[in-house]
């Protein structure tokens, strides 16, 4: 059965396609929205410095582990652990947690992505062209508070992503991300260039690049660890699934490092696009999530020709969201197709319809279901909490333990080899040390913080 799956499976056709698709998975709303917001809330450059270290100690090792396991098994997130785990040990539950996490994340992520796509048209029409954040807030509330409009945008996003997924790995995901990632970078550079011409751009850059070490607190460290984990799309089965489509001659550590560096570059560029403009017009860099939908319209409207750059900004944000959603949807689609022998088209349609149903209460939690609370949270917040604070870190911990201890050093050395040449022994030893001891402990801290243990 495993042999039939291997020979029939689709996969990435080119090395560039592997990089583009993996980067598309890592880059998402977290880069354009969450990173600037959390950086603004947690001291700017100090947070950035800790975030870079967290990425090296948590994000990169877990990403390499996921891709490595996926490529060896040539299977979906659940099938990977079924194949590689010792008989009788329930490691496949780690894969199932990834599938569940992908469903929950898509349940609310498509909602936010729908807002982003809607804002492209709002920016074009001039509806959000205001220098008053309060007016921008009313425009946002009018969108999320309208159940019909919100659902239509969410379902429209699902249809778009489903069409790409149905086309396949090479012809759908790879072809799309090879176009979208360069366009994203070009648009982001254009917005940065405009933002850096502002009179007070230096203040924004100083905030982003001049660290104040007194602001590095345990809370900031834990926040940076959590962001490094969430933003690289690890712990949710996406990198395991994408890893199963990797070419045999692909250098996994090199590719993962390139993805990490590109992802970090895009985050920094987003900060360079946002903070100079925010400081120039006297807005708060610590505005949080409202930065994207309330502060940004006011900031760009204040610029000469700002409407054009506002449209560009929301286009690049939509592109970032699209790449992430492709990888998230691929996780359950690959599982259904391979575990139950479904044609890819049927698996995609079934998954998308299920997501439309799961996402409905999350979308309506901003309007008609706003008073429905579960454990004191709206459905939207509950999905976010369960996925980001529970399933992702739990999955990350067990992925590290499996790769470092159960699968073992011999398999790691073999799979991280490229074209028959083993990596340098000390590099493998350092990787195993981090995966076995450092990453699981740091991710455990993220889990405990998410559960409000401290």
GROMACS .gro file of N, CA and C in nm, residues 94-223:
model
  390
   94UNK      N    1  -0.012   1.232   1.677
   94UNK     CA    2   0.052   1.361   1.653
   94UNK      C    3   0.007   1.416   1.518
   95UNK      N    4  -0.001   1.326   1.418
   95UNK     CA    5  -0.050   1.367   1.287
   95UNK      C    6  -0.196   1.409   1.291
   96UNK      N    7  -0.277   1.336   1.367
   96UNK     CA    8  -0.418   1.372   1.380
   96UNK      C    9  -0.434   1.509   1.445
   97UNK      N   10  -0.350   1.539   1.544
   97UNK     CA   11  -0.359   1.671   1.608
   97UNK      C   12  -0.327   1.781   1.508
   98UNK      N   13  -0.236   1.752   1.413
   98UNK     CA   14  -0.206   1.848   1.308
   98UNK      C   15  -0.323   1.872   1.216
   99UNK      N   16  -0.393   1.763   1.180
   99UNK     CA   17  -0.512   1.775   1.094
   99UNK      C   18  -0.620   1.857   1.164
  100UNK      N   19  -0.644   1.827   1.292
  100UNK     CA   20  -0.744   1.902   1.369
  100UNK      C   21  -0.704   2.048   1.380
  101UNK      N   22  -0.577   2.073   1.407
  101UNK     CA   23  -0.528   2.211   1.417
  101UNK      C   24  -0.549   2.286   1.286
  102UNK      N   25  -0.520   2.220   1.174
  102UNK     CA   26  -0.538   2.283   1.043
  102UNK      C   27  -0.684   2.321   1.021
  103UNK      N   28  -0.775   2.233   1.060
  103UNK     CA   29  -0.919   2.261   1.048
  103UNK      C   30  -0.958   2.383   1.133
  104UNK      N   31  -0.914   2.383   1.258
  104UNK     CA   32  -0.951   2.492   1.348
  104UNK      C   33  -0.892   2.626   1.302
  105UNK      N   34  -0.766   2.623   1.259
  105UNK     CA   35  -0.702   2.747   1.213
  105UNK      C   36  -0.773   2.800   1.089
  106UNK      N   37  -0.804   2.710   0.996
  106UNK     CA   38  -0.875   2.754   0.876
  106UNK      C   39  -1.014   2.807   0.910
  107UNK      N   40  -1.072   2.756   1.019
  107UNK     CA   41  -1.204   2.800   1.060
  107UNK      C   42  -1.211   2.949   1.089
  108UNK      N   43  -1.102   3.004   1.147
  108UNK     CA   44  -1.101   3.149   1.173
  108UNK      C   45  -1.009   3.225   1.079
  109UNK      N   46  -0.907   3.159   1.026
  109UNK     CA   47  -0.811   3.224   0.936
  109UNK      C   48  -0.879   3.267   0.806
  110UNK      N   49  -0.969   3.183   0.753
  110UNK     CA   50  -1.041   3.221   0.632
  110UNK      C   51  -1.131   3.341   0.656
  111UNK      N   52  -1.178   3.354   0.780
  111UNK     CA   53  -1.259   3.469   0.817
  111UNK      C   54  -1.176   3.597   0.805
  112UNK      N   55  -1.057   3.597   0.867
  112UNK     CA   56  -0.968   3.713   0.861
  112UNK      C   57  -0.923   3.739   0.718
  113UNK      N   58  -0.891   3.632   0.645
  113UNK     CA   59  -0.851   3.647   0.505
  113UNK      C   60  -0.963   3.711   0.423
  114UNK      N   61  -1.087   3.675   0.454
  114UNK     CA   62  -1.201   3.736   0.386
  114UNK      C   63  -1.206   3.886   0.410
  115UNK      N   64  -1.175   3.928   0.534
  115UNK     CA   65  -1.170   4.072   0.563
  115UNK      C   66  -1.063   4.140   0.478
  116UNK      N   67  -0.947   4.073   0.466
  116UNK     CA   68  -0.836   4.132   0.390
  116UNK      C   69  -0.876   4.151   0.243
  117UNK      N   70  -0.936   4.048   0.184
  117UNK     CA   71  -0.979   4.060   0.044
  117UNK      C   72  -1.085   4.169   0.029
  118UNK      N   73  -1.174   4.178   0.126
  118UNK     CA   74  -1.277   4.282   0.122
  118UNK      C   75  -1.213   4.420   0.128
  119UNK      N   76  -1.106   4.432   0.204
  119UNK     CA   77  -1.041   4.563   0.220
  119UNK      C   78  -0.969   4.609   0.094
  120UNK      N   79  -0.933   4.516   0.007
  120UNK     CA   80  -0.876   4.557  -0.122
  120UNK      C   81  -0.979   4.642  -0.197
  121UNK      N   82  -1.102   4.596  -0.200
  121UNK     CA   83  -1.208   4.667  -0.271
  121UNK      C   84  -1.251   4.793  -0.195
  122UNK      N   85  -1.248   4.786  -0.062
  122UNK     CA   86  -1.279   4.905   0.016
  122UNK      C   87  -1.174   5.014  -0.009
  123UNK      N   88  -1.048   4.973  -0.020
  123UNK     CA   89  -0.941   5.069  -0.049
  123UNK      C   90  -0.958   5.129  -0.188
  124UNK      N   91  -0.998   5.045  -0.285
  124UNK     CA   92  -1.019   5.093  -0.421
  124UNK      C   93  -1.134   5.194  -0.429
  125UNK      N   94  -1.239   5.169  -0.353
  125UNK     CA   95  -1.357   5.255  -0.358
  125UNK      C   96  -1.340   5.383  -0.278
  126UNK      N   97  -1.237   5.388  -0.194
  126UNK     CA   98  -1.216   5.505  -0.109
  126UNK      C   99  -1.297   5.503   0.018
  127UNK      N  100  -1.365   5.391   0.046
  127UNK     CA  101  -1.451   5.382   0.165
  127UNK      C  102  -1.373   5.395   0.294
  128UNK      N  103  -1.248   5.348   0.295
  128UNK     CA  104  -1.168   5.353   0.417
  128UNK      C  105  -1.060   5.460   0.407
  129UNK      N  106  -1.074   5.552   0.315
  129UNK     CA  107  -0.978   5.661   0.300
  129UNK      C  108  -1.009   5.770   0.403
  130UNK      N  109  -0.961   5.749   0.524
  130UNK     CA  110  -0.987   5.842   0.633
  130UNK      C  111  -0.863   5.852   0.721
  131UNK      N  112  -0.838   5.969   0.775
  131UNK     CA  113  -0.725   5.987   0.866
  131UNK      C  114  -0.765   5.966   1.011
  132UNK      N  115  -0.890   5.937   1.032
  132UNK     CA  116  -0.943   5.917   1.167
  132UNK      C  117  -0.958   5.768   1.195
  133UNK      N  118  -0.876   5.711   1.285
  133UNK     CA  119  -0.889   5.568   1.315
  133UNK      C  120  -1.028   5.528   1.364
  134UNK      N  121  -1.100   5.622   1.426
  134UNK     CA  122  -1.236   5.591   1.474
  134UNK      C  123  -1.329   5.566   1.357
  135UNK      N  124  -1.313   5.642   1.250
  135UNK     CA  125  -1.394   5.620   1.130
  135UNK      C  126  -1.357   5.487   1.065
  136UNK      N  127  -1.224   5.459   1.063
  136UNK     CA  128  -1.179   5.330   1.009
  136UNK      C  129  -1.234   5.215   1.091
  137UNK      N  130  -1.244   5.236   1.222
  137UNK     CA  131  -1.299   5.133   1.311
  137UNK      C  132  -1.445   5.106   1.278
  138UNK      N  133  -1.521   5.211   1.248
  138UNK     CA  134  -1.662   5.193   1.212
  138UNK      C  135  -1.677   5.113   1.082
  139UNK      N  136  -1.588   5.140   0.986
  139UNK     CA  137  -1.592   5.067   0.859
  139UNK      C  138  -1.563   4.919   0.882
  140UNK      N  139  -1.467   4.893   0.972
  140UNK     CA  140  -1.434   4.753   1.004
  140UNK      C  141  -1.550   4.685   1.075
  141UNK      N  142  -1.609   4.754   1.170
  141UNK     CA  143  -1.721   4.696   1.245
  141UNK      C  144  -1.841   4.670   1.154
  142UNK      N  145  -1.858   4.756   1.053
  142UNK     CA  146  -1.968   4.736   0.959
  142UNK      C  147  -1.948   4.609   0.877
  143UNK      N  148  -1.822   4.577   0.848
  143UNK     CA  149  -1.792   4.454   0.772
  143UNK      C  150  -1.813   4.331   0.859
  144UNK      N  151  -1.746   4.325   0.973
  144UNK     CA  152  -1.750   4.204   1.055
  144UNK      C  153  -1.886   4.188   1.123
  145UNK      N  154  -1.958   4.298   1.139
  145UNK     CA  155  -2.089   4.290   1.203
  145UNK      C  156  -2.201   4.252   1.108
  146UNK      N  157  -2.170   4.241   0.979
  146UNK     CA  158  -2.269   4.201   0.879
  146UNK      C  159  -2.252   4.053   0.850
  147UNK      N  160  -2.338   3.966   0.902
  147UNK     CA  161  -2.316   3.822   0.888
  147UNK      C  162  -2.315   3.774   0.744
  148UNK      N  163  -2.403   3.826   0.661
  148UNK     CA  164  -2.410   3.781   0.522
  148UNK      C  165  -2.283   3.819   0.447
  149UNK      N  166  -2.243   3.945   0.462
  149UNK     CA  167  -2.124   3.992   0.393
  149UNK      C  168  -1.999   3.916   0.438
  150UNK      N  169  -1.984   3.896   0.568
  150UNK     CA  170  -1.867   3.826   0.622
  150UNK      C  171  -1.860   3.682   0.571
  151UNK      N  172  -1.976   3.613   0.573
  151UNK     CA  173  -1.979   3.474   0.527
  151UNK      C  174  -1.947   3.464   0.378
  152UNK      N  175  -1.999   3.556   0.300
  152UNK     CA  176  -1.972   3.552   0.155
  152UNK      C  177  -1.824   3.570   0.126
  153UNK      N  178  -1.758   3.660   0.198
  153UNK     CA  179  -1.614   3.678   0.178
  153UNK      C  180  -1.537   3.554   0.223
  154UNK      N  181  -1.576   3.497   0.335
  154UNK     CA  182  -1.508   3.376   0.383
  154UNK      C  183  -1.525   3.261   0.284
  155UNK      N  184  -1.646   3.241   0.237
  155UNK     CA  185  -1.671   3.131   0.144
  155UNK      C  186  -1.604   3.158   0.008
  156UNK      N  187  -1.598   3.284  -0.031
  156UNK     CA  188  -1.527   3.318  -0.154
  156UNK      C  189  -1.380   3.282  -0.146
  157UNK      N  190  -1.320   3.308  -0.030
  157UNK     CA  191  -1.179   3.271  -0.008
  157UNK      C  192  -1.163   3.120  -0.016
  158UNK      N  193  -1.255   3.045   0.045
  158UNK     CA  194  -1.249   2.898   0.041
  158UNK      C  195  -1.257   2.845  -0.102
  159UNK      N  196  -1.343   2.904  -0.182
  159UNK     CA  197  -1.357   2.862  -0.322
  159UNK      C  198  -1.226   2.886  -0.397
  160UNK      N  199  -1.167   3.004  -0.377
  160UNK     CA  200  -1.041   3.037  -0.445
  160UNK      C  201  -0.931   2.938  -0.409
  161UNK      N  202  -0.914   2.911  -0.282
  161UNK     CA  203  -0.809   2.820  -0.237
  161UNK      C  204  -0.837   2.678  -0.285
  162UNK      N  205  -0.963   2.637  -0.284
  162UNK     CA  206  -1.000   2.502  -0.328
  162UNK      C  207  -0.967   2.480  -0.475
  163UNK      N  208  -0.992   2.580  -0.558
  163UNK     CA  209  -0.963   2.567  -0.701
  163UNK      C  210  -0.814   2.542  -0.723
  164UNK      N  211  -0.730   2.612  -0.649
  164UNK     CA  212  -0.584   2.593  -0.662
  164UNK      C  213  -0.544   2.455  -0.612
  165UNK      N  214  -0.600   2.411  -0.499
  165UNK     CA  215  -0.565   2.281  -0.442
  165UNK      C  216  -0.607   2.168  -0.537
  166UNK      N  217  -0.725   2.180  -0.597
  166UNK     CA  218  -0.773   2.077  -0.690
  166UNK      C  219  -0.677   2.059  -0.806
  167UNK      N  220  -0.611   2.165  -0.848
  167UNK     CA  221  -0.518   2.157  -0.961
  167UNK      C  222  -0.397   2.071  -0.931
  168UNK      N  223  -0.369   2.045  -0.804
  168UNK     CA  224  -0.260   1.955  -0.769
  168UNK      C  225  -0.144   2.026  -0.703
  169UNK      N  226  -0.044   1.947  -0.664
  169UNK     CA  227   0.073   2.002  -0.593
  169UNK      C  228   0.160   2.084  -0.687
  170UNK      N  229   0.201   2.024  -0.799
  170UNK     CA  230   0.289   2.093  -0.892
  170UNK      C  231   0.215   2.200  -0.972
  171UNK      N  232   0.099   2.162  -1.028
  171UNK     CA  233   0.026   2.254  -1.116
  171UNK      C  234  -0.059   2.355  -1.039
  172UNK      N  235  -0.088   2.326  -0.913
  172UNK     CA  236  -0.169   2.417  -0.833
  172UNK      C  237  -0.086   2.496  -0.734
  173UNK      N  238  -0.040   2.428  -0.628
  173UNK     CA  239   0.033   2.495  -0.520
  173UNK      C  240   0.165   2.554  -0.570
  174UNK      N  241   0.246   2.472  -0.637
  174UNK     CA  242   0.378   2.519  -0.680
  174UNK      C  243   0.367   2.633  -0.781
  175UNK      N  244   0.285   2.614  -0.882
  175UNK     CA  245   0.272   2.717  -0.986
  175UNK      C  246   0.221   2.849  -0.926
  176UNK      N  247   0.125   2.841  -0.835
  176UNK     CA  248   0.069   2.962  -0.775
  176UNK      C  249   0.171   3.034  -0.688
  177UNK      N  250   0.238   2.961  -0.600
  177UNK     CA  251   0.332   3.025  -0.508
  177UNK      C  252   0.456   3.078  -0.580
  178UNK      N  253   0.497   3.017  -0.691
  178UNK     CA  254   0.611   3.068  -0.769
  178UNK      C  255   0.580   3.206  -0.827
  179UNK      N  256   0.453   3.233  -0.848
  179UNK     CA  257   0.412   3.366  -0.897
  179UNK      C  258   0.389   3.461  -0.779
  180UNK      N  259   0.317   3.413  -0.678
  180UNK     CA  260   0.275   3.501  -0.568
  180UNK      C  261   0.391   3.549  -0.481
  181UNK      N  262   0.489   3.464  -0.451
  181UNK     CA  263   0.596   3.505  -0.360
  181UNK      C  264   0.681   3.620  -0.415
  182UNK      N  265   0.725   3.617  -0.541
  182UNK     CA  266   0.797   3.733  -0.595
  182UNK      C  267   0.711   3.859  -0.599
  183UNK      N  268   0.582   3.844  -0.634
  183UNK     CA  269   0.493   3.959  -0.637
  183UNK      C  270   0.478   4.018  -0.497
  184UNK      N  271   0.464   3.931  -0.396
  184UNK     CA  272   0.455   3.977  -0.258
  184UNK      C  273   0.578   4.060  -0.221
  185UNK      N  274   0.696   4.011  -0.254
  185UNK     CA  275   0.819   4.080  -0.220
  185UNK      C  276   0.828   4.216  -0.290
  186UNK      N  277   0.794   4.220  -0.417
  186UNK     CA  278   0.799   4.345  -0.493
  186UNK      C  279   0.702   4.449  -0.436
  187UNK      N  280   0.580   4.406  -0.405
  187UNK     CA  281   0.481   4.498  -0.349
  187UNK      C  282   0.525   4.550  -0.213
  188UNK      N  283   0.583   4.461  -0.133
  188UNK     CA  284   0.628   4.501   0.000
  188UNK      C  285   0.744   4.601  -0.009
  189UNK      N  286   0.836   4.577  -0.102
  189UNK     CA  287   0.947   4.670  -0.122
  189UNK      C  288   0.895   4.806  -0.167
  190UNK      N  289   0.792   4.806  -0.252
  190UNK     CA  290   0.734   4.933  -0.299
  190UNK      C  291   0.675   5.013  -0.183
  191UNK      N  292   0.602   4.945  -0.095
  191UNK     CA  293   0.543   5.014   0.021
  191UNK      C  294   0.652   5.063   0.115
  192UNK      N  295   0.757   4.981   0.135
  192UNK     CA  296   0.871   5.021   0.219
  192UNK      C  297   0.937   5.147   0.165
  193UNK      N  298   0.961   5.146   0.034
  193UNK     CA  299   1.028   5.260  -0.029
  193UNK      C  300   0.949   5.389  -0.005
  194UNK      N  301   0.817   5.380  -0.016
  194UNK     CA  302   0.734   5.498   0.007
  194UNK      C  303   0.738   5.539   0.153
  195UNK      N  304   0.731   5.444   0.242
  195UNK     CA  305   0.729   5.473   0.385
  195UNK      C  306   0.860   5.536   0.431
  196UNK      N  307   0.971   5.493   0.371
  196UNK     CA  308   1.103   5.542   0.412
  196UNK      C  309   1.131   5.684   0.364
  197UNK      N  310   1.048   5.737   0.275
  197UNK     CA  311   1.066   5.876   0.229
  197UNK      C  312   1.001   5.977   0.322
  198UNK      N  313   0.931   5.929   0.423
  198UNK     CA  314   0.860   6.019   0.515
  198UNK      C  315   0.958   6.091   0.608
  199UNK      N  316   0.925   6.212   0.651
  199UNK     CA  317   1.016   6.291   0.733
  199UNK      C  318   1.063   6.223   0.861
  200UNK      N  319   0.973   6.152   0.928
  200UNK     CA  320   1.009   6.090   1.057
  200UNK      C  321   1.035   5.940   1.044
  201UNK      N  322   1.076   5.899   0.924
  201UNK     CA  323   1.103   5.756   0.902
  201UNK      C  324   1.211   5.705   0.995
  202UNK      N  325   1.308   5.790   1.028
  202UNK     CA  326   1.419   5.748   1.114
  202UNK      C  327   1.370   5.704   1.251
  203UNK      N  328   1.263   5.768   1.302
  203UNK     CA  329   1.210   5.728   1.433
  203UNK      C  330   1.153   5.587   1.428
  204UNK      N  331   1.082   5.557   1.319
  204UNK     CA  332   1.027   5.423   1.304
  204UNK      C  333   1.135   5.319   1.291
  205UNK      N  334   1.241   5.350   1.216
  205UNK     CA  335   1.352   5.255   1.199
  205UNK      C  336   1.427   5.237   1.331
  206UNK      N  337   1.443   5.344   1.406
  206UNK     CA  338   1.510   5.332   1.536
  206UNK      C  339   1.429   5.243   1.630
  207UNK      N  340   1.299   5.257   1.628
  207UNK     CA  341   1.213   5.173   1.711
  207UNK      C  342   1.229   5.026   1.673
  208UNK      N  343   1.246   4.998   1.543
  208UNK     CA  344   1.254   4.861   1.494
  208UNK      C  345   1.392   4.800   1.510
  209UNK      N  346   1.498   4.883   1.505
  209UNK     CA  347   1.634   4.827   1.499
  209UNK      C  348   1.726   4.867   1.614
  210UNK      N  349   1.684   4.954   1.703
  210UNK     CA  350   1.769   4.992   1.816
  210UNK      C  351   1.713   4.930   1.944
  211UNK      N  352   1.774   4.823   1.992
  211UNK     CA  353   1.715   4.752   2.106
  211UNK      C  354   1.736   4.824   2.239
  212UNK      N  355   1.637   4.814   2.323
  212UNK     CA  356   1.646   4.859   2.461
  212UNK      C  357   1.638   4.732   2.546
  213UNK      N  358   1.754   4.684   2.593
  213UNK     CA  359   1.761   4.554   2.658
  213UNK      C  360   1.681   4.549   2.788
  214UNK      N  361   1.648   4.665   2.843
  214UNK     CA  362   1.568   4.667   2.966
  214UNK      C  363   1.425   4.620   2.939
  215UNK      N  364   1.385   4.621   2.813
  215UNK     CA  365   1.249   4.580   2.778
  215UNK      C  366   1.237   4.429   2.753
  216UNK      N  367   1.350   4.359   2.762
  216UNK     CA  368   1.346   4.213   2.743
  216UNK      C  369   1.308   4.148   2.876
  217UNK      N  370   1.183   4.116   2.889
  217UNK     CA  371   1.130   4.054   3.011
  217UNK      C  372   1.093   3.909   2.982
  218UNK      N  373   1.067   3.828   3.086
  218UNK     CA  374   1.022   3.690   3.060
  218UNK      C  375   0.898   3.685   2.972
  219UNK      N  376   0.807   3.780   2.990
  219UNK     CA  377   0.687   3.784   2.907
  219UNK      C  378   0.719   3.808   2.761
  220UNK      N  379   0.814   3.898   2.734
  220UNK     CA  380   0.855   3.926   2.596
  220UNK      C  381   0.920   3.803   2.534
  221UNK      N  382   1.002   3.734   2.612
  221UNK     CA  383   1.069   3.613   2.562
  221UNK      C  384   0.967   3.506   2.524
  222UNK      N  385   0.869   3.483   2.610
  222UNK     CA  386   0.767   3.383   2.583
  222UNK      C  387   0.680   3.423   2.464
  223UNK      N  388   0.651   3.552   2.451
  223UNK     CA  389   0.573   3.600   2.336
  223UNK      C  390   0.649   3.577   2.206
   0.00000   0.00000   0.00000
